[in-house]
CSV table of C-alpha atoms in Angstrom, one decimal:
chain,number,residue,atom,x,y,z
A,1,MET,CA,-9.5,-41.4,-59.2
A,2,ASN,CA,-12.5,-39.3,-58.1
A,3,SER,CA,-12.1,-36.4,-55.6
A,4,MET,CA,-13.7,-38.4,-52.8
A,5,HIS,CA,-10.8,-40.9,-52.9
A,6,TYR,CA,-8.4,-38.0,-52.3
A,7,LEU,CA,-10.5,-36.8,-49.4
A,8,TYR,CA,-10.6,-40.3,-47.8
A,9,ALA,CA,-6.8,-40.8,-48.5
A,10,ALA,CA,-6.0,-37.5,-46.7
A,11,TYR,CA,-8.1,-38.4,-43.6
A,12,ILE,CA,-6.8,-41.9,-43.5
A,13,ALA,CA,-3.2,-40.8,-43.9
A,14,THR,CA,-3.7,-38.3,-41.0
A,15,TRP,CA,-5.0,-41.0,-38.7
A,16,LEU,CA,-2.4,-43.5,-39.7
A,17,ILE,CA,0.4,-40.9,-38.8
A,18,HIS,CA,-1.2,-40.2,-35.4
A,19,GLY,CA,-2.0,-43.8,-34.7
A,20,SER,CA,1.6,-44.9,-35.7
A,21,TYR,CA,3.1,-42.3,-33.4
A,22,LEU,CA,0.9,-43.2,-30.5
A,23,THR,CA,1.7,-47.0,-31.0
A,24,ILE,CA,5.4,-46.2,-31.0
A,25,LEU,CA,5.0,-44.2,-27.7
A,26,VAL,CA,3.0,-46.9,-26.0
A,27,ARG,CA,5.5,-49.6,-27.0
A,28,LYS,CA,8.5,-47.5,-25.9
A,29,TYR,CA,6.7,-46.8,-22.6
A,30,ALA,CA,6.0,-50.5,-22.0
A,31,ARG,CA,9.7,-51.3,-22.7
A,32,VAL,CA,10.9,-48.5,-20.2
A,33,ARG,CA,8.4,-49.8,-17.6
A,34,ARG,CA,9.8,-53.3,-18.0
A,35,GLU,CA,13.4,-52.0,-17.6
A,36,MET,CA,12.3,-50.1,-14.5
A,37,GLU,CA,10.9,-53.2,-13.0
A,38,ARG,CA,14.1,-55.1,-13.8
A,39,LEU,CA,16.2,-52.4,-12.1
A,40,ARG,CA,14.0,-52.4,-9.0
A,41,LYS,CA,14.6,-56.2,-8.6
B,1,MET,CA,-2.8,-36.8,-12.3
B,2,ARG,CA,-4.1,-40.1,-13.7
B,3,ARG,CA,-7.7,-38.8,-13.5
B,4,GLY,CA,-6.6,-35.6,-15.4
B,5,PHE,CA,-5.1,-37.7,-18.1
B,6,THR,CA,-8.2,-39.9,-18.4
B,7,LEU,CA,-10.4,-36.8,-18.6
B,8,LEU,CA,-8.2,-35.3,-21.3
B,9,ALA,CA,-8.2,-38.5,-23.3
B,10,LEU,CA,-12.0,-38.7,-23.1
B,11,ALA,CA,-12.5,-35.1,-24.0
B,12,THR,CA,-10.1,-35.4,-26.9
B,13,ALA,CA,-11.8,-38.5,-28.3
B,14,LEU,CA,-15.2,-36.8,-28.1
B,15,LEU,CA,-14.0,-33.6,-29.6
B,16,LEU,CA,-12.1,-35.4,-32.5
B,17,SER,CA,-15.3,-37.5,-33.3
B,18,PHE,CA,-17.4,-34.3,-33.3
B,19,ALA,CA,-14.8,-32.5,-35.4
B,20,LEU,CA,-14.8,-35.3,-37.9
B,21,TYR,CA,-18.6,-35.3,-38.2
B,22,GLU,CA,-18.5,-31.5,-38.7
B,23,ALA,CA,-15.7,-31.7,-41.3
B,24,LEU,CA,-17.2,-34.5,-43.4
B,25,ILE,CA,-21.0,-33.9,-43.0
B,26,ALA,CA,-22.0,-30.6,-41.4
B,27,ALA,CA,-19.6,-28.2,-43.2
B,28,PRO,CA,-21.0,-26.8,-46.4
B,29,THR,CA,-19.5,-28.0,-49.7
B,30,GLU,CA,-17.2,-25.6,-51.4
B,31,GLN,CA,-18.4,-24.6,-54.8
B,32,THR,CA,-15.2,-24.7,-56.8
B,33,MET,CA,-13.3,-27.6,-55.4
B,34,GLY,CA,-16.3,-29.7,-54.2
B,35,ASP,CA,-15.9,-32.3,-51.4
B,36,VAL,CA,-12.1,-32.5,-51.7
B,37,GLN,CA,-11.9,-29.1,-50.1
B,38,ARG,CA,-12.8,-30.8,-46.8
B,39,ILE,CA,-9.1,-31.8,-46.6
B,40,PHE,CA,-8.7,-28.2,-45.5
B,41,TYR,CA,-10.2,-29.1,-42.0
B,42,TYR,CA,-7.3,-31.4,-41.3
B,43,HIS,CA,-4.5,-29.7,-43.3
B,44,VAL,CA,-4.8,-26.2,-41.9
B,45,PRO,CA,-5.4,-27.0,-38.2
B,46,SER,CA,-2.5,-29.5,-38.3
B,47,ALA,CA,-0.3,-26.7,-39.6
B,48,TRP,CA,-1.4,-24.3,-36.9
B,49,THR,CA,-0.9,-26.9,-34.2
B,50,ALA,CA,2.6,-27.6,-35.5
B,51,PHE,CA,3.3,-23.9,-35.3
B,52,VAL,CA,2.1,-23.7,-31.7
B,53,LEU,CA,4.3,-26.7,-30.8
B,54,PHE,CA,7.4,-25.2,-32.5
B,55,LEU,CA,6.7,-21.9,-30.6
B,56,ILE,CA,6.6,-23.9,-27.4
B,57,ASN,CA,9.9,-25.5,-28.5
B,58,PHE,CA,11.4,-22.1,-29.2
B,59,VAL,CA,10.4,-20.6,-25.8
B,60,SER,CA,11.5,-23.7,-23.8
B,61,SER,CA,14.8,-23.7,-25.6
B,62,ILE,CA,15.4,-20.1,-24.6
B,63,VAL,CA,14.4,-20.9,-21.0
B,64,TYR,CA,16.7,-23.8,-21.0
B,65,LEU,CA,19.7,-21.7,-22.2
B,66,ILE,CA,19.0,-19.1,-19.5
B,67,ARG,CA,18.2,-21.4,-16.5
B,68,ARG,CA,19.5,-24.8,-17.5
B,69,ASN,CA,16.2,-26.3,-16.2
B,70,PRO,CA,15.8,-30.0,-17.3
B,71,LYS,CA,12.0,-29.6,-17.4
B,72,ALA,CA,12.4,-26.9,-20.1
B,73,ASP,CA,14.7,-29.3,-22.0
B,74,ILE,CA,12.1,-32.1,-21.8
B,75,LEU,CA,9.3,-29.7,-22.9
B,76,ALA,CA,11.5,-28.5,-25.9
B,77,LEU,CA,12.2,-32.1,-27.0
B,78,VAL,CA,8.6,-33.2,-26.6
B,79,SER,CA,7.1,-30.2,-28.4
B,80,ALA,CA,9.5,-30.6,-31.3
B,81,GLU,CA,8.7,-34.3,-31.7
B,82,VAL,CA,4.9,-33.9,-31.5
B,83,GLY,CA,5.3,-30.8,-33.8
B,84,VAL,CA,7.1,-32.9,-36.4
B,85,VAL,CA,4.2,-35.4,-36.3
B,86,PHE,CA,1.7,-32.6,-37.1
B,87,CYS,CA,4.0,-31.1,-39.7
B,88,THR,CA,4.2,-34.6,-41.3
B,89,VAL,CA,0.4,-34.5,-41.6
B,90,VAL,CA,0.7,-31.1,-43.3
B,91,ILE,CA,3.4,-32.4,-45.7
B,92,VAL,CA,1.3,-35.5,-46.6
B,93,THR,CA,-2.2,-34.0,-46.8
B,94,GLY,CA,-1.0,-31.0,-48.9
B,95,PRO,CA,0.0,-33.0,-52.0
B,96,ILE,CA,-3.1,-35.2,-51.7
B,97,TRP,CA,-5.2,-32.0,-51.8
B,98,ALA,CA,-3.1,-30.4,-54.5
B,99,ARG,CA,-3.3,-33.3,-57.0
B,100,PRO,CA,-7.1,-33.0,-57.8
B,101,VAL,CA,-7.1,-29.2,-57.4
B,102,TRP,CA,-3.9,-28.1,-59.1
B,103,GLY,CA,-3.3,-31.2,-61.2
B,104,ILE,CA,0.1,-31.8,-59.6
B,105,TRP,CA,1.3,-33.3,-56.4
B,106,TRP,CA,3.9,-30.7,-55.7
B,107,ALA,CA,4.8,-27.3,-57.1
B,108,PRO,CA,8.6,-27.3,-57.3
B,109,GLY,CA,10.0,-23.9,-56.2
B,110,ASP,CA,6.8,-22.7,-54.6
B,111,ILE,CA,7.8,-20.6,-51.6
B,112,ARG,CA,5.1,-21.9,-49.1
B,113,LEU,CA,5.7,-25.6,-50.0
B,114,THR,CA,9.5,-25.2,-49.9
B,115,THR,CA,9.7,-23.3,-46.6
B,116,THR,CA,7.3,-25.9,-45.0
B,117,LEU,CA,9.5,-28.8,-46.2
B,118,VAL,CA,12.6,-27.0,-44.9
B,119,LEU,CA,10.8,-26.4,-41.6
B,120,TRP,CA,10.0,-30.1,-41.3
B,121,LEU,CA,13.7,-31.0,-42.3
B,122,ILE,CA,15.0,-28.6,-39.6
B,123,TYR,CA,13.0,-30.3,-36.8
B,124,ILE,CA,13.8,-33.8,-38.2
B,125,SER,CA,17.5,-32.7,-37.9
B,126,TYR,CA,16.9,-31.4,-34.4
B,127,LEU,CA,15.4,-34.8,-33.4
B,128,ILE,CA,18.3,-36.7,-35.0
B,129,LEU,CA,20.8,-34.5,-33.2
B,130,ARG,CA,19.1,-35.2,-29.9
B,131,ARG,CA,19.0,-39.0,-30.6
B,132,MET,CA,22.5,-39.5,-31.9
B,133,SER,CA,24.5,-37.1,-29.8
B,134,THR,CA,25.3,-38.4,-26.3
B,135,GLY,CA,27.5,-35.6,-25.0
B,136,GLY,CA,26.5,-33.5,-22.0
B,137,ARG,CA,26.3,-30.4,-24.2
B,138,THR,CA,23.6,-31.9,-26.4
B,139,PRO,CA,20.7,-30.0,-24.8
B,140,VAL,CA,22.6,-26.7,-25.2
B,141,ILE,CA,23.4,-27.4,-28.9
B,142,ALA,CA,19.9,-28.6,-29.5
B,143,ALA,CA,18.4,-25.4,-27.9
B,144,VAL,CA,20.6,-23.2,-30.2
B,145,VAL,CA,19.5,-25.3,-33.3
B,146,ALA,CA,15.8,-24.9,-32.1
B,147,ILE,CA,16.1,-21.2,-31.8
B,148,PHE,CA,17.5,-20.8,-35.3
B,149,GLY,CA,14.9,-23.4,-36.6
B,150,ALA,CA,12.0,-21.4,-35.2
B,151,LEU,CA,13.0,-18.5,-37.5
B,152,ASP,CA,11.5,-20.5,-40.3
B,153,VAL,CA,8.0,-20.5,-38.8
B,154,PRO,CA,7.2,-16.9,-39.6
B,155,LEU,CA,8.8,-17.3,-43.0
B,156,VAL,CA,6.4,-20.2,-43.7
B,157,TYR,CA,3.4,-18.3,-42.5
B,158,PHE,CA,4.1,-14.9,-44.1
B,159,SER,CA,5.8,-16.2,-47.3
B,160,ILE,CA,2.5,-16.1,-49.2
B,161,TRP,CA,2.1,-12.4,-48.4
B,162,PHE,CA,5.4,-11.4,-49.9
B,163,PHE,CA,5.9,-13.9,-52.8
B,164,ARG,CA,3.8,-15.1,-55.7
B,165,THR,CA,2.8,-18.6,-54.9
B,166,GLN,CA,0.4,-21.3,-56.1
B,167,HIS,CA,-0.7,-21.8,-52.4
B,168,PRO,CA,-3.9,-19.9,-51.4
B,169,SER,CA,-3.7,-16.9,-49.1
B,170,PRO,CA,-4.0,-17.4,-45.3
B,171,VAL,CA,-7.6,-17.9,-44.1
B,172,ILE,CA,-7.0,-15.5,-41.2
B,173,GLY,CA,-5.3,-12.2,-41.8
B,174,GLY,CA,-4.7,-12.9,-45.5
B,175,GLY,CA,-7.4,-10.8,-46.9
B,176,GLY,CA,-9.4,-13.8,-48.1
B,177,SER,CA,-13.0,-14.5,-47.0
B,178,LEU,CA,-14.2,-17.7,-45.4
B,179,ASP,CA,-17.8,-18.8,-45.0
B,180,PRO,CA,-18.6,-18.4,-41.2
B,181,ARG,CA,-19.8,-22.0,-41.1
B,182,MET,CA,-16.5,-23.2,-42.6
B,183,ALA,CA,-14.6,-21.0,-40.1
B,184,HIS,CA,-16.6,-22.6,-37.2
B,185,VAL,CA,-15.8,-26.1,-38.4
B,186,LEU,CA,-12.1,-25.1,-38.9
B,187,LEU,CA,-11.9,-23.8,-35.3
B,188,ILE,CA,-13.6,-27.0,-33.9
B,189,ASN,CA,-11.0,-29.1,-35.7
B,190,TRP,CA,-8.2,-26.9,-34.5
B,191,ALA,CA,-9.4,-27.2,-30.9
B,192,ALA,CA,-9.6,-31.0,-31.4
B,193,PHE,CA,-6.0,-31.2,-32.8
B,194,LEU,CA,-4.7,-29.0,-29.9
B,195,CYS,CA,-6.3,-31.4,-27.4
B,196,LEU,CA,-4.7,-34.3,-29.3
B,197,ALA,CA,-1.3,-32.5,-29.3
B,198,TRP,CA,-1.7,-32.0,-25.5
B,199,LEU,CA,-2.5,-35.6,-25.0
B,200,LEU,CA,0.4,-36.9,-27.2
B,201,SER,CA,2.8,-34.4,-25.4
B,202,TRP,CA,1.6,-35.7,-22.0
B,203,VAL,CA,2.4,-39.3,-23.0
B,204,ARG,CA,5.7,-38.3,-24.5
B,205,CYS,CA,6.7,-36.3,-21.4
B,206,GLU,CA,5.9,-39.2,-19.1
B,207,LEU,CA,8.0,-41.5,-21.4
B,208,GLU,CA,10.9,-39.0,-21.4
B,209,VAL,CA,10.9,-38.7,-17.6
B,210,ALA,CA,10.8,-42.5,-17.2
B,211,THR,CA,13.6,-43.0,-19.8
B,212,ARG,CA,15.8,-40.5,-18.0
B,213,ARG,CA,15.2,-42.3,-14.7
B,214,VAL,CA,16.1,-45.6,-16.2
B,215,ASP,CA,19.2,-44.2,-17.8
B,216,GLU,CA,20.3,-42.8,-14.4
B,217,ALA,CA,19.6,-46.1,-12.7
B,218,GLN,CA,21.5,-48.0,-15.3
B,219,ALA,CA,24.5,-45.6,-15.0
B,220,LEU,CA,24.4,-46.2,-11.2
B,221,GLU,CA,24.2,-49.9,-11.6
B,222,SER,CA,27.1,-50.1,-14.0
B,223,LEU,CA,29.1,-47.8,-11.5
B,224,ARG,CA,28.4,-50.3,-8.7
B,225,GLU,CA,29.4,-53.2,-10.8
B,226,SER,CA,32.6,-51.6,-11.9
B,227,SER,CA,33.6,-50.7,-8.3
B,228,ARG,CA,33.1,-54.4,-7.1
């Protein structure tokens, strides 16, 4: 594997980690909002 | 509030794009390692951002123990969680950088690598404690764990001053010299990651506040149902 592959792997891994975390937060937030709506009714 | 969030999100996206361009294209190529050294612009700012977040967690935990302020507890939880995300980036990008440069993914027994892994495990344990424990004393116990956990942060940073290690010296205050153009790109990337950390913490804070409201409402609902 040439060194550029390691460079791309590191950058992609960084964005995958941040992207996954943000996706988890957004999904949880949507679930909590739905629960709030249900409790309001 | 919403406008502030949108502005921060836009500023973060712009700064991250600019920082990426600076790291991959504008920064000079390091002579010994070549292009793979550009991992440095993500690895080091992620570590610094994690340290800042763990420091916020440390201070918030002390404030919570003194004042029992729920806002301090939320800030402690959020900073630890986002800090773990940045620390995970450090743990993942480190070996990817080490493999082509040192010829190994991990140097077993190396003090910097080991203390960083221990730091990550401490905060993972902190988050597991917060998630699994449901007692009213959980925030207090978590705050105490956080204060002891934070003691590992200076150990991680200064370990390479006092022990022989495969890891290079710190770029700031470590006696090493860094090309001013590289230092400039490093600081831009750090600013971008700090903005990202702020944005993620904002979303996580909103989520935590909403979750606590829902939990209270659910508790009230079940009380009402049981009294019928």
